CSV table of C-alpha atoms and ligand atoms in Angstrom, one decimal:
chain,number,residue,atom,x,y,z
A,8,UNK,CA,0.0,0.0,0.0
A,9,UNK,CA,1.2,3.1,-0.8
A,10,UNK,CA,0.2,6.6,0.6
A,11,UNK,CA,1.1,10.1,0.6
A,12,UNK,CA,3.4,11.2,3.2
A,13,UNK,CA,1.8,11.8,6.6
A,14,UNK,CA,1.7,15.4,8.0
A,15,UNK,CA,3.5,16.3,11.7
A,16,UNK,CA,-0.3,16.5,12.7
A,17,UNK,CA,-1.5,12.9,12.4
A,18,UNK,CA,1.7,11.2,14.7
A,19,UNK,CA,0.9,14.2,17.2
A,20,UNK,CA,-2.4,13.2,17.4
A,21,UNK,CA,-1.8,9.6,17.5
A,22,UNK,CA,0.6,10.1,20.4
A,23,UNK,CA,-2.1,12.7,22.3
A,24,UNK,CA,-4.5,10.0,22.1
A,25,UNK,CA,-1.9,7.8,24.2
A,26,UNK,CA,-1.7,10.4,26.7
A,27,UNK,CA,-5.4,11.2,27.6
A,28,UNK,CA,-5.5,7.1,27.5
A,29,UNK,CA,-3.3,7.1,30.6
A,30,UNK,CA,-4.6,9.7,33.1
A,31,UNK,CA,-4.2,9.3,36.7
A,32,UNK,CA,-7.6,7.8,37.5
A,33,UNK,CA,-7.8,5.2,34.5
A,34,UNK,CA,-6.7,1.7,34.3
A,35,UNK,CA,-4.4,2.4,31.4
A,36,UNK,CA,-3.3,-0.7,29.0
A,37,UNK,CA,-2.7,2.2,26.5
A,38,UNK,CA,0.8,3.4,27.8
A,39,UNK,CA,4.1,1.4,27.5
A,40,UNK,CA,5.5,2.1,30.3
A,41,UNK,CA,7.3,-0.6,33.0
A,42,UNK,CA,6.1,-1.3,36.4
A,43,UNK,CA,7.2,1.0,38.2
A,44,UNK,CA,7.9,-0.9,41.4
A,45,UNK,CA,10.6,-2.9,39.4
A,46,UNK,CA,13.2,-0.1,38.8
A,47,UNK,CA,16.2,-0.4,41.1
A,48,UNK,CA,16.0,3.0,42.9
A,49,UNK,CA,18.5,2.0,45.6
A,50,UNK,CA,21.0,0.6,43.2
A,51,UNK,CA,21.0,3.3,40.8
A,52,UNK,CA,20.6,5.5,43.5
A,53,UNK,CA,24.1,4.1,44.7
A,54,UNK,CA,25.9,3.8,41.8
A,55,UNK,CA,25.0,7.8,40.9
A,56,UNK,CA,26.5,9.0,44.4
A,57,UNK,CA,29.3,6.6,43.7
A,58,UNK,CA,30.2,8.3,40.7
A,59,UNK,CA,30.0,11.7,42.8
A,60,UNK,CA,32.2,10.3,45.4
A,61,UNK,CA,34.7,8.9,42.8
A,62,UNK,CA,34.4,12.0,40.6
A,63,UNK,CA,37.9,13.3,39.2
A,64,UNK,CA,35.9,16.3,38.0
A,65,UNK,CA,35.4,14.8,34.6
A,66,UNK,CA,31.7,13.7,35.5
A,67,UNK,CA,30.3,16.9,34.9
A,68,UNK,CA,32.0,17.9,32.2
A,69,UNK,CA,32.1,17.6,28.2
A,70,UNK,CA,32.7,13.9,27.2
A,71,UNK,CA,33.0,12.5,23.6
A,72,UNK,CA,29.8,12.2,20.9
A,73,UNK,CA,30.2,8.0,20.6
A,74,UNK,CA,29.4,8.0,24.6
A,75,UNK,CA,31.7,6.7,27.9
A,76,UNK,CA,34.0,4.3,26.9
A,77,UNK,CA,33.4,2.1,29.5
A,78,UNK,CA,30.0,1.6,28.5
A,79,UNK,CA,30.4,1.1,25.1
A,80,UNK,CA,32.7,-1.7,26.1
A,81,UNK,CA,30.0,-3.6,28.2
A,82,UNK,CA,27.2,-2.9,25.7
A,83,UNK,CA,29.5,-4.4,23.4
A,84,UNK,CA,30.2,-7.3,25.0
A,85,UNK,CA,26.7,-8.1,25.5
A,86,UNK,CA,25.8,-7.9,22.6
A,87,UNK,CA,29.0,-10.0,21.2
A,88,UNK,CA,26.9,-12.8,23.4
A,89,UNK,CA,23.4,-11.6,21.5
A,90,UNK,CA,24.9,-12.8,18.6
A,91,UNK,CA,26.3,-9.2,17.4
A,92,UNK,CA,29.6,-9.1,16.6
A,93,UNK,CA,30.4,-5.3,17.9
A,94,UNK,CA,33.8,-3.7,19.9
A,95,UNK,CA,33.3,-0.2,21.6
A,96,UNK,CA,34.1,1.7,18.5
A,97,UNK,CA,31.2,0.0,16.9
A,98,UNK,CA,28.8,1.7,19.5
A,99,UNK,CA,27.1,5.0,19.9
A,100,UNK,CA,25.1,6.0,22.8
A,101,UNK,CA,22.1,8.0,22.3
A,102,UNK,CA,19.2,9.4,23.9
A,103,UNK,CA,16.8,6.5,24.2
A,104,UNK,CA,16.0,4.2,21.0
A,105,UNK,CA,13.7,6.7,20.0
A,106,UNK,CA,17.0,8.9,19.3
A,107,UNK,CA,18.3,6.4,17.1
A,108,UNK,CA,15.3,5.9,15.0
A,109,UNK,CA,15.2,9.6,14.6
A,110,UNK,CA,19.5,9.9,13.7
A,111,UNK,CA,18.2,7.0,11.1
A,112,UNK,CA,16.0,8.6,9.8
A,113,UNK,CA,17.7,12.3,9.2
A,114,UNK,CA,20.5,10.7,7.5
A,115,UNK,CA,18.7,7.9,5.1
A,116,UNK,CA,15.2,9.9,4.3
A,117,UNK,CA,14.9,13.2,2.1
A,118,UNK,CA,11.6,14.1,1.1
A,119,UNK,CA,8.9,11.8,-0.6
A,120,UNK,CA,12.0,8.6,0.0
A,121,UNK,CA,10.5,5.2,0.1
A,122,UNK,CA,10.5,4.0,3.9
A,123,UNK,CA,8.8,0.4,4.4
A,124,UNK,CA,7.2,0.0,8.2
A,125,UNK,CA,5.2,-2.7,9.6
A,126,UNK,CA,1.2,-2.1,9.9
A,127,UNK,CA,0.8,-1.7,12.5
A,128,UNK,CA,3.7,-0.5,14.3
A,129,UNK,CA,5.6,2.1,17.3
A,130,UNK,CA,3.8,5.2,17.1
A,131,UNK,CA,6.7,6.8,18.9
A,132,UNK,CA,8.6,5.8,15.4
A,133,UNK,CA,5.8,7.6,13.7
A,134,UNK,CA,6.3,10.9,15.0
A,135,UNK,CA,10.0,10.5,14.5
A,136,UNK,CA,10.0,9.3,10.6
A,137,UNK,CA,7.3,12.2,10.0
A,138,UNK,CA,9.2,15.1,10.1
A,139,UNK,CA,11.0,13.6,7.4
A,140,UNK,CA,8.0,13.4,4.5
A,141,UNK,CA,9.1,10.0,3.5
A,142,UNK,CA,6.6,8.2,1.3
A,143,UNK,CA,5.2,5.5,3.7
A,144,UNK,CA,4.1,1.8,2.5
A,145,UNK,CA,2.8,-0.3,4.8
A,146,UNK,CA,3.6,-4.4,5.0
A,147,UNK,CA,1.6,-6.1,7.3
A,148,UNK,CA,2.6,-8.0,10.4
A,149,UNK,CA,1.5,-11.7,10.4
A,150,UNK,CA,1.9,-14.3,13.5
A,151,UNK,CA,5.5,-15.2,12.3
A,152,UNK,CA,6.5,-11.6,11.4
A,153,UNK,CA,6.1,-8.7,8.6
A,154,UNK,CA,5.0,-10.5,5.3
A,155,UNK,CA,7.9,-10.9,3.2
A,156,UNK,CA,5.8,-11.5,-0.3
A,157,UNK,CA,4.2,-8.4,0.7
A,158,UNK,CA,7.6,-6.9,1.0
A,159,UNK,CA,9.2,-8.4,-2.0
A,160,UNK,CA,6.3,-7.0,-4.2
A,161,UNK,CA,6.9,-3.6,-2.7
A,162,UNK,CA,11.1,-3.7,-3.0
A,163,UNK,CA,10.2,-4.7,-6.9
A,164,UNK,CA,8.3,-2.0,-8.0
A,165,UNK,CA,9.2,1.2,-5.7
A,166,UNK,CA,12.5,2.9,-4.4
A,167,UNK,CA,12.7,2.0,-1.2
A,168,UNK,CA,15.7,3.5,1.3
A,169,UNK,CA,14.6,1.9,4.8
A,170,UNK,CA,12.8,-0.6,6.0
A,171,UNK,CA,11.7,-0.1,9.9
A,172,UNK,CA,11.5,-3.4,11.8
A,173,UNK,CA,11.0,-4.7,15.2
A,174,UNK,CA,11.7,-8.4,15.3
A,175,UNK,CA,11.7,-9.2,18.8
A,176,UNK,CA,8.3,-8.7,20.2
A,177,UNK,CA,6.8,-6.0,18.2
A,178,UNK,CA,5.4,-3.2,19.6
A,179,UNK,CA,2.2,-3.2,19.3
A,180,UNK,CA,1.0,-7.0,17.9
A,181,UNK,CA,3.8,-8.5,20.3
A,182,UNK,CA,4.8,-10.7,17.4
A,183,UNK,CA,8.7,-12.5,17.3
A,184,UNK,CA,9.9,-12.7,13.9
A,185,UNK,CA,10.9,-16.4,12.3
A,186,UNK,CA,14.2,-17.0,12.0
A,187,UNK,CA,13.5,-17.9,8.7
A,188,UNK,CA,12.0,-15.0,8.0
A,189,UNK,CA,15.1,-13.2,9.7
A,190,UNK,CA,17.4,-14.6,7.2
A,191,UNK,CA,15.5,-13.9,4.2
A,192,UNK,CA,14.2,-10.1,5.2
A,193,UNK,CA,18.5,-9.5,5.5
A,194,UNK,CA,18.7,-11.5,2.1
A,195,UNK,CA,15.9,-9.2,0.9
A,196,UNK,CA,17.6,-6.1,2.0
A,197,UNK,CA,20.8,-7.2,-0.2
A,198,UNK,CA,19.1,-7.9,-2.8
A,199,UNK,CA,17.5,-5.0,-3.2
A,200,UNK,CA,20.0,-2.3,-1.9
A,201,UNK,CA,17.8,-1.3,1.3
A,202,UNK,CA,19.3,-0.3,5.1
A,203,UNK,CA,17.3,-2.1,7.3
A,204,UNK,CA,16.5,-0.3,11.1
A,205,UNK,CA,16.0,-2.9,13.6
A,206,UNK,CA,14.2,-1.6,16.7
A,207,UNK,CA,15.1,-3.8,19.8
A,208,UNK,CA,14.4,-2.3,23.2
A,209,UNK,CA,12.4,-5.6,23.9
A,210,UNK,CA,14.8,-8.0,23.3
A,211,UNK,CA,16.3,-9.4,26.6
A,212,UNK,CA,12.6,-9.8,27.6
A,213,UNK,CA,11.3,-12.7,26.7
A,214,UNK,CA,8.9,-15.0,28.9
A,215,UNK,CA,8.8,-18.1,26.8
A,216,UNK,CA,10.5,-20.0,24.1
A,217,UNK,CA,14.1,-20.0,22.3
A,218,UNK,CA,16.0,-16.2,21.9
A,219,UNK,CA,16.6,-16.0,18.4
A,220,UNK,CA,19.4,-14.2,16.7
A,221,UNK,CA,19.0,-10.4,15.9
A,222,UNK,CA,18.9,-9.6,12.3
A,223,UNK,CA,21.8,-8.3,12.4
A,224,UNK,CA,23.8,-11.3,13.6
A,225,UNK,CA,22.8,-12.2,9.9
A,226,UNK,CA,24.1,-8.9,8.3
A,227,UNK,CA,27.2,-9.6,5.6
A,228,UNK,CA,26.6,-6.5,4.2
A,229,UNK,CA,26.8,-3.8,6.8
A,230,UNK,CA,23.2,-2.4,6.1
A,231,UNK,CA,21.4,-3.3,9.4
A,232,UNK,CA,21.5,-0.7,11.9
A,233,UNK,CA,20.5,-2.2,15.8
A,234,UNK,CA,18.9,-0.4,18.5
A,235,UNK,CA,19.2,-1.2,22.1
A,236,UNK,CA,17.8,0.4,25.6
A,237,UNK,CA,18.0,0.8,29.0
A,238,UNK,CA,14.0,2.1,29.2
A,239,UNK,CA,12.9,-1.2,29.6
A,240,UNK,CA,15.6,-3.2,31.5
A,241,UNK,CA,16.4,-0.2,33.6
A,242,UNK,CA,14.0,2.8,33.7
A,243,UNK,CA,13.6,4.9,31.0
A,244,UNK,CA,13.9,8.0,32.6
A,245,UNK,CA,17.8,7.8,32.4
A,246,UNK,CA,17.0,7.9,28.8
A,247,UNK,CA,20.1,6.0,27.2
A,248,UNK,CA,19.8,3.4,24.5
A,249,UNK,CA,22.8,2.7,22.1
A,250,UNK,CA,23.5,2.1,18.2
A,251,UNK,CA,25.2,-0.5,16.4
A,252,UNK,CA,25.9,-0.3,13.0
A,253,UNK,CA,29.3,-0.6,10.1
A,254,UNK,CA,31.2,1.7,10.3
A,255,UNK,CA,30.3,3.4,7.0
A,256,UNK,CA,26.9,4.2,8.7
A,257,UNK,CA,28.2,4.6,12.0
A,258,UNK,CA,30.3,7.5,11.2
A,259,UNK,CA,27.5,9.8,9.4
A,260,UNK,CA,25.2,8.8,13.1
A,261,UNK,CA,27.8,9.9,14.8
A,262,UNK,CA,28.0,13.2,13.1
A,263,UNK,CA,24.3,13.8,13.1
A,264,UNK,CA,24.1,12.5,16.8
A,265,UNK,CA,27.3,15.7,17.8
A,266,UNK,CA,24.7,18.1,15.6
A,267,UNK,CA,21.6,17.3,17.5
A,268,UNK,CA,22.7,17.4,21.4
A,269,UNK,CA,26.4,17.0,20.9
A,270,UNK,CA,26.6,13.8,23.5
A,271,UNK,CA,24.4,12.0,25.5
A,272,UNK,CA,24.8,13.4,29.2
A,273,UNK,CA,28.2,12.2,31.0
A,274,UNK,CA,26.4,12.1,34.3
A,275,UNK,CA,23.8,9.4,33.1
A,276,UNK,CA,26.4,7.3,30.9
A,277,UNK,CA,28.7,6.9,34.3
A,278,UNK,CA,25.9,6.6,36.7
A,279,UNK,CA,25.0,3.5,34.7
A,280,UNK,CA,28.3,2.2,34.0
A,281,UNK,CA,29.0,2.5,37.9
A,282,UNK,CA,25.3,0.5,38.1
A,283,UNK,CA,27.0,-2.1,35.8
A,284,UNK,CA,29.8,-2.5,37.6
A,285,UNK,CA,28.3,-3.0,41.3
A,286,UNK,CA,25.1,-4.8,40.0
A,287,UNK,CA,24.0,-7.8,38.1
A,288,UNK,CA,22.4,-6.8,35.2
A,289,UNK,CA,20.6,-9.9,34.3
A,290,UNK,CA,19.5,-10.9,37.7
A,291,UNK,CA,17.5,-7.8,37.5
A,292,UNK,CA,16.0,-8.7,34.1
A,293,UNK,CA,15.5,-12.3,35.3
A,294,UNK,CA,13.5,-10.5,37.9
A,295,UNK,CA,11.9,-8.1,35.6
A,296,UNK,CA,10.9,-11.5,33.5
A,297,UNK,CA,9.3,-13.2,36.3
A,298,UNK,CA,6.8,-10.1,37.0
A,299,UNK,CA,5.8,-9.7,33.8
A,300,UNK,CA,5.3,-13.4,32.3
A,301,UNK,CA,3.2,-13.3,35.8
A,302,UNK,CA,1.2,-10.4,34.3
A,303,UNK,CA,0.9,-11.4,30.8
A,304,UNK,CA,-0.6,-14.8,31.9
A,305,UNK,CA,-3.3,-13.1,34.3
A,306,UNK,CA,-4.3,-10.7,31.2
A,307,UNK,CA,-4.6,-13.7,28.3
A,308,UNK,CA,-6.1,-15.9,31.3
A,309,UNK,CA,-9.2,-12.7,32.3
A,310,UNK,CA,-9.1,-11.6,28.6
A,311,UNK,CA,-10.1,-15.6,27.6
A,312,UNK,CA,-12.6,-16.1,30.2
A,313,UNK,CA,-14.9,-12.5,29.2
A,314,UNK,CA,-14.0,-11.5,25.7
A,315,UNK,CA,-16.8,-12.3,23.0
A,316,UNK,CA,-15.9,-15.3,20.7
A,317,UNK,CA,-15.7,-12.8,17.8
A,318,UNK,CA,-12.6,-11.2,19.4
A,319,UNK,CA,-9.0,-13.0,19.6
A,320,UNK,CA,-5.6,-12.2,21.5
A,321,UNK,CA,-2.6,-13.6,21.1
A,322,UNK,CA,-0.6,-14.6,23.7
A,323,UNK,CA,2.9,-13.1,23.1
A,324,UNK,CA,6.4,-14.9,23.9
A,325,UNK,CA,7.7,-11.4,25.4
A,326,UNK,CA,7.9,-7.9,25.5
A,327,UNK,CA,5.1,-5.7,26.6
A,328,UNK,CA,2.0,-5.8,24.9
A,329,UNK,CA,-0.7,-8.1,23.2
A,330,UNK,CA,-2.8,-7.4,20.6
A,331,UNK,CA,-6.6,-7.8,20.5
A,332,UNK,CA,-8.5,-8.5,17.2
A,333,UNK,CA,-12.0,-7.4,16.8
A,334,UNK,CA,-14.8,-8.3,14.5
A,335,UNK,CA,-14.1,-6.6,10.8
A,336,UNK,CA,-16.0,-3.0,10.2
A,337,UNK,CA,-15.8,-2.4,14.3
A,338,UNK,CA,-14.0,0.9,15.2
A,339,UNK,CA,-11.7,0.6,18.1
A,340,UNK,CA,-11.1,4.0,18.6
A,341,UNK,CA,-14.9,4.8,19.0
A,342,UNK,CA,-15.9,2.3,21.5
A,343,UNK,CA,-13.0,3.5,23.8
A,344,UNK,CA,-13.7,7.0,23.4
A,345,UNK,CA,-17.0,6.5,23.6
A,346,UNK,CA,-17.1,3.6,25.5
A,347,UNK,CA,-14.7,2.1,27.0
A,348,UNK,CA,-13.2,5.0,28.8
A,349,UNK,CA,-16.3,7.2,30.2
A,350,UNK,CA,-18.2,4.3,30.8
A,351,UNK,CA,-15.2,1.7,32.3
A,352,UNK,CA,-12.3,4.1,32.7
A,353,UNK,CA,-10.0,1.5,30.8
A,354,UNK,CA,-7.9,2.3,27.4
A,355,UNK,CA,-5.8,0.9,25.0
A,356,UNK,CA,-4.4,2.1,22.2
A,357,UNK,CA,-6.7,1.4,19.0
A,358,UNK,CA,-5.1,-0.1,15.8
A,359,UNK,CA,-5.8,3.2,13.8
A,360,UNK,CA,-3.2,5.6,15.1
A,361,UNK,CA,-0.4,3.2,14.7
A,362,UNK,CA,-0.2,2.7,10.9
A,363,UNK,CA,0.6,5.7,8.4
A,364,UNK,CA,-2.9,7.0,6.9
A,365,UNK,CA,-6.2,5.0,6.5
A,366,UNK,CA,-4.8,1.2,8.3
A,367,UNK,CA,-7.6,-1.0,9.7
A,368,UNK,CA,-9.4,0.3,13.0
A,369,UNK,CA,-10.5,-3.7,14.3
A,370,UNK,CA,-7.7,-4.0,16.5
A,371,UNK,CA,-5.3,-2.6,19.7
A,372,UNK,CA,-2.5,-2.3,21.7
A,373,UNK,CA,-3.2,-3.8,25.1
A,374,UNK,CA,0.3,-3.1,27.5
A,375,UNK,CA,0.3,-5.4,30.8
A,376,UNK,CA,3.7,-4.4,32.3
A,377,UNK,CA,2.4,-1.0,33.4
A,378,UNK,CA,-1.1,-1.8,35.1
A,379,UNK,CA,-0.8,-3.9,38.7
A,380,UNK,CA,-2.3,-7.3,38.8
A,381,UNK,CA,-5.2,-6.4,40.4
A,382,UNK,CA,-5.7,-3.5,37.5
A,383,UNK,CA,-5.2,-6.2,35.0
A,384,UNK,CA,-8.0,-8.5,36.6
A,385,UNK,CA,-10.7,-5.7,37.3
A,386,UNK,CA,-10.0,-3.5,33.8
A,387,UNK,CA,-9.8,-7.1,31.4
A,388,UNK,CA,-12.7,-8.2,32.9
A,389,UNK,CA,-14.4,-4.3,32.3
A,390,UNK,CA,-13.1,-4.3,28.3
A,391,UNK,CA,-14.2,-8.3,27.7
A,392,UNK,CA,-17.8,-7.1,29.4
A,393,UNK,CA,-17.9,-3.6,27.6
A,394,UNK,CA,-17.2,-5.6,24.1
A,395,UNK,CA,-19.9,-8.1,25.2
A,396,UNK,CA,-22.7,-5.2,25.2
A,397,UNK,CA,-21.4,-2.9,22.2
A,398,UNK,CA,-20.9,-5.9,20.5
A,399,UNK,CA,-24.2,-7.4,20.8
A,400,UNK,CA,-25.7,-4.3,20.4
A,401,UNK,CA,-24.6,-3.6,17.3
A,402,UNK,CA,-25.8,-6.9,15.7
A,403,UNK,CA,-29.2,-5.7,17.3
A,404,UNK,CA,-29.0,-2.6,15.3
A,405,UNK,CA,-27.8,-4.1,11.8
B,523,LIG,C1,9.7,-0.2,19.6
B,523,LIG,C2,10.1,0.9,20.4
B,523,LIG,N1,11.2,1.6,20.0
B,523,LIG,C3,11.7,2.6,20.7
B,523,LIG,C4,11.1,3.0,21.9
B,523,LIG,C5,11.6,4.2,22.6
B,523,LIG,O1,12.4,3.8,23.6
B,523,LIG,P1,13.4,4.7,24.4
B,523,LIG,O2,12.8,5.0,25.7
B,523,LIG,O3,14.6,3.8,24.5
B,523,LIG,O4,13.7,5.9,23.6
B,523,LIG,C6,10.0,2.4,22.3
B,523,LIG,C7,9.3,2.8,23.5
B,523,LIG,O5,8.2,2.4,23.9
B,523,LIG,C8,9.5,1.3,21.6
B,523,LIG,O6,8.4,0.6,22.0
């Protein structure tokens, strides 16, 4: 599908219905935020007075653009056990993956430039590849995965400069890519002279099943660029996530990344490194695991037991969100606003603001990291009631 670019107006209002979805006094499964009662306040709390106490007065100062050394070198090592192949001069820290989607797309997309995403996808990623006018076209996400015939016919027939993935427990249809499909979207993206972005905050969360390899453990050609972050392993407050790409394109990022803020902040690279240091990473993500697998089961188990038969879930492997299907011809976005939220005070995010243009409305974003367990029971139970009676009373009225 192809469609005209998208205006700065449509992300922003895609991203403002997220925000009046999560108000203080509703059961929000809209946002994507962690739970909050998992972020390691003493630890980090430690490790940032630790760098005060061991400060040789370089903590506050001017640092380097690529980020703290020290850092780079962890996140490189971890990901040299992910299956990524990277040293510390193959890294560049950023603010948040959201910063590298937006240093992507500044230096791949001009005006009207062919950029593939996955319907539906990030709406975060939305706003970013906006500002840039890129033509949009839209390949659908199936249970194993973006549709790669729908790709291929796309790569054929259009100029295409980026394709926008997240493999690893998409946001929003919490789907894992194939490793099949991995292999041939890289092959794809050879063949046809595309950089591919792949978007992987979710990554060291999964709840069930194998880990499989990042697309760019399968990347000969140096055209896939690999996003990481600390937003949902750590808190994403301290807004850090890091970049891994060849060097050809890691130079240019690295230019554009000096031009937009110069560095990430020194204070926030160090206090995490010290956090590192003192602190086992993945015994806090172990952790992290537990609570959420815990969550996601309780949500797919109330979901099951009140949704209507006409409306599915899937029951993701990971990450942070499921996605609920609805009948064909039903509009999510009205039976929340109109529904759902004044008459349950629950939201979600509906399907429509999370594809470029006209996508299909019969579906959302449901996050179960955020909301407690006692949220998740009372506000599934609400949504699977609330669809009962709009539901049956719109085959009443037709
Ligand atoms: C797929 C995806 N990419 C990027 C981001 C932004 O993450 P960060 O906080 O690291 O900027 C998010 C946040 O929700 C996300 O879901």
């Amino acid at each position: 599908m192809e469609l005209a670019q998208r205006n700065y107006q449509t992300s922003a209002a895609g991203l403002e219905t997220l925000f009046a979805a999560s108000a203080p006094d509703v059961i929000s499964f809209a946002g994507g935020y962690p739970d909050r009662s998992l972020f390691p306040r003493q630890e980090l709390n430690q490790a940032f007075s630790r760098s005060f106490t061991n400060d040789d007065s370089e903590l506050l100062q001017y640092a380097s653009t690529a980020g703290y050394l020290p850092l780079r070198q962890k996140l490189a090592q971890r990901m040299c056990h992910d299956g990524i192949s990277a040293t510390a001069q193959d890294v560049l820290l950023t603010q948040g993956a959201q910063q590298g989607i937006d240093l992507t797309a500044r230096l791949l997309l001009n005006v009207g430039d062919g950029l593939v995403v996955e319907g539906p996808t990030y709406v975060g990623a939305l706003a970013a590849f906006d500002a840039y006018q890129p033509t949009y076209y839209t390949v659908p996400v199936e249970a194993d995965g973006m549709d790669l015939q729908a790709l291929q016919k796309i790569l054929m027939t259009k100029q295409v400069k980026l394709i926008y993935t997240i493999p690893d427990f998409q946001n929003p249809t919490g789907t894992v890519m194939s490793l099949a499909k991995r292999k041939a979207l890289v092959a794809l993206a050879n063949r046809y002279d595309v950089v591919i972005l792949e978007d992987g905050p979710y990554r060291d969360l999964r709840y069930t099943g194998e880990n499989l390899p990042p697309l760019r453990h399968f990347d000969t050609e140096g055209r896939v660029i690999f996003l990481g972050s600390f937003s949902k392993i750590l808190a994403p407050s301290l807004r850090l996530g890091w970049l891994t790409a060849s060097a050809e394109l890691l130079k240019p990022l690295m230019a554009l990344k000096g031009g937009a803020d110069v560095e990430s902040s020194n204070l926030m690279m160090q206090g995490i490194d010290n956090y590192l240091q003192h602190n086992d990473l993945d015994a806090h993500i172990q952790q992290i695991r537990t609570c959420y697998r815990q969550k996601k089961e309780l949500m797919v188990k109330t979901l099951r037991e009140y949704l209507p038969d006409t409306c599915q879930i899937n029951d993701p492997q990971g990450g942070f969100f499921l996605w609920l299907q609805l009948p064909a011809g039903f509009d999510a976005e009205a039976f929340m606003n109109n529904k759902l939220l004044p008459e349950a005070n629950v939201s979600f995010v509906p399907a429509s603001v999370m594809t470029p243009g006209q996508g299909p409305n019969n579906g959302a974003r449901l996050n179960f990291t955020g909301p407690s367990l006692a949220q998740i029971r009372s506000g599934a139970k609400a949504l699977g009631l609330s669809l009962r009676a709009a539901l049956a009373k719109a085959q009443l009225s037709n």
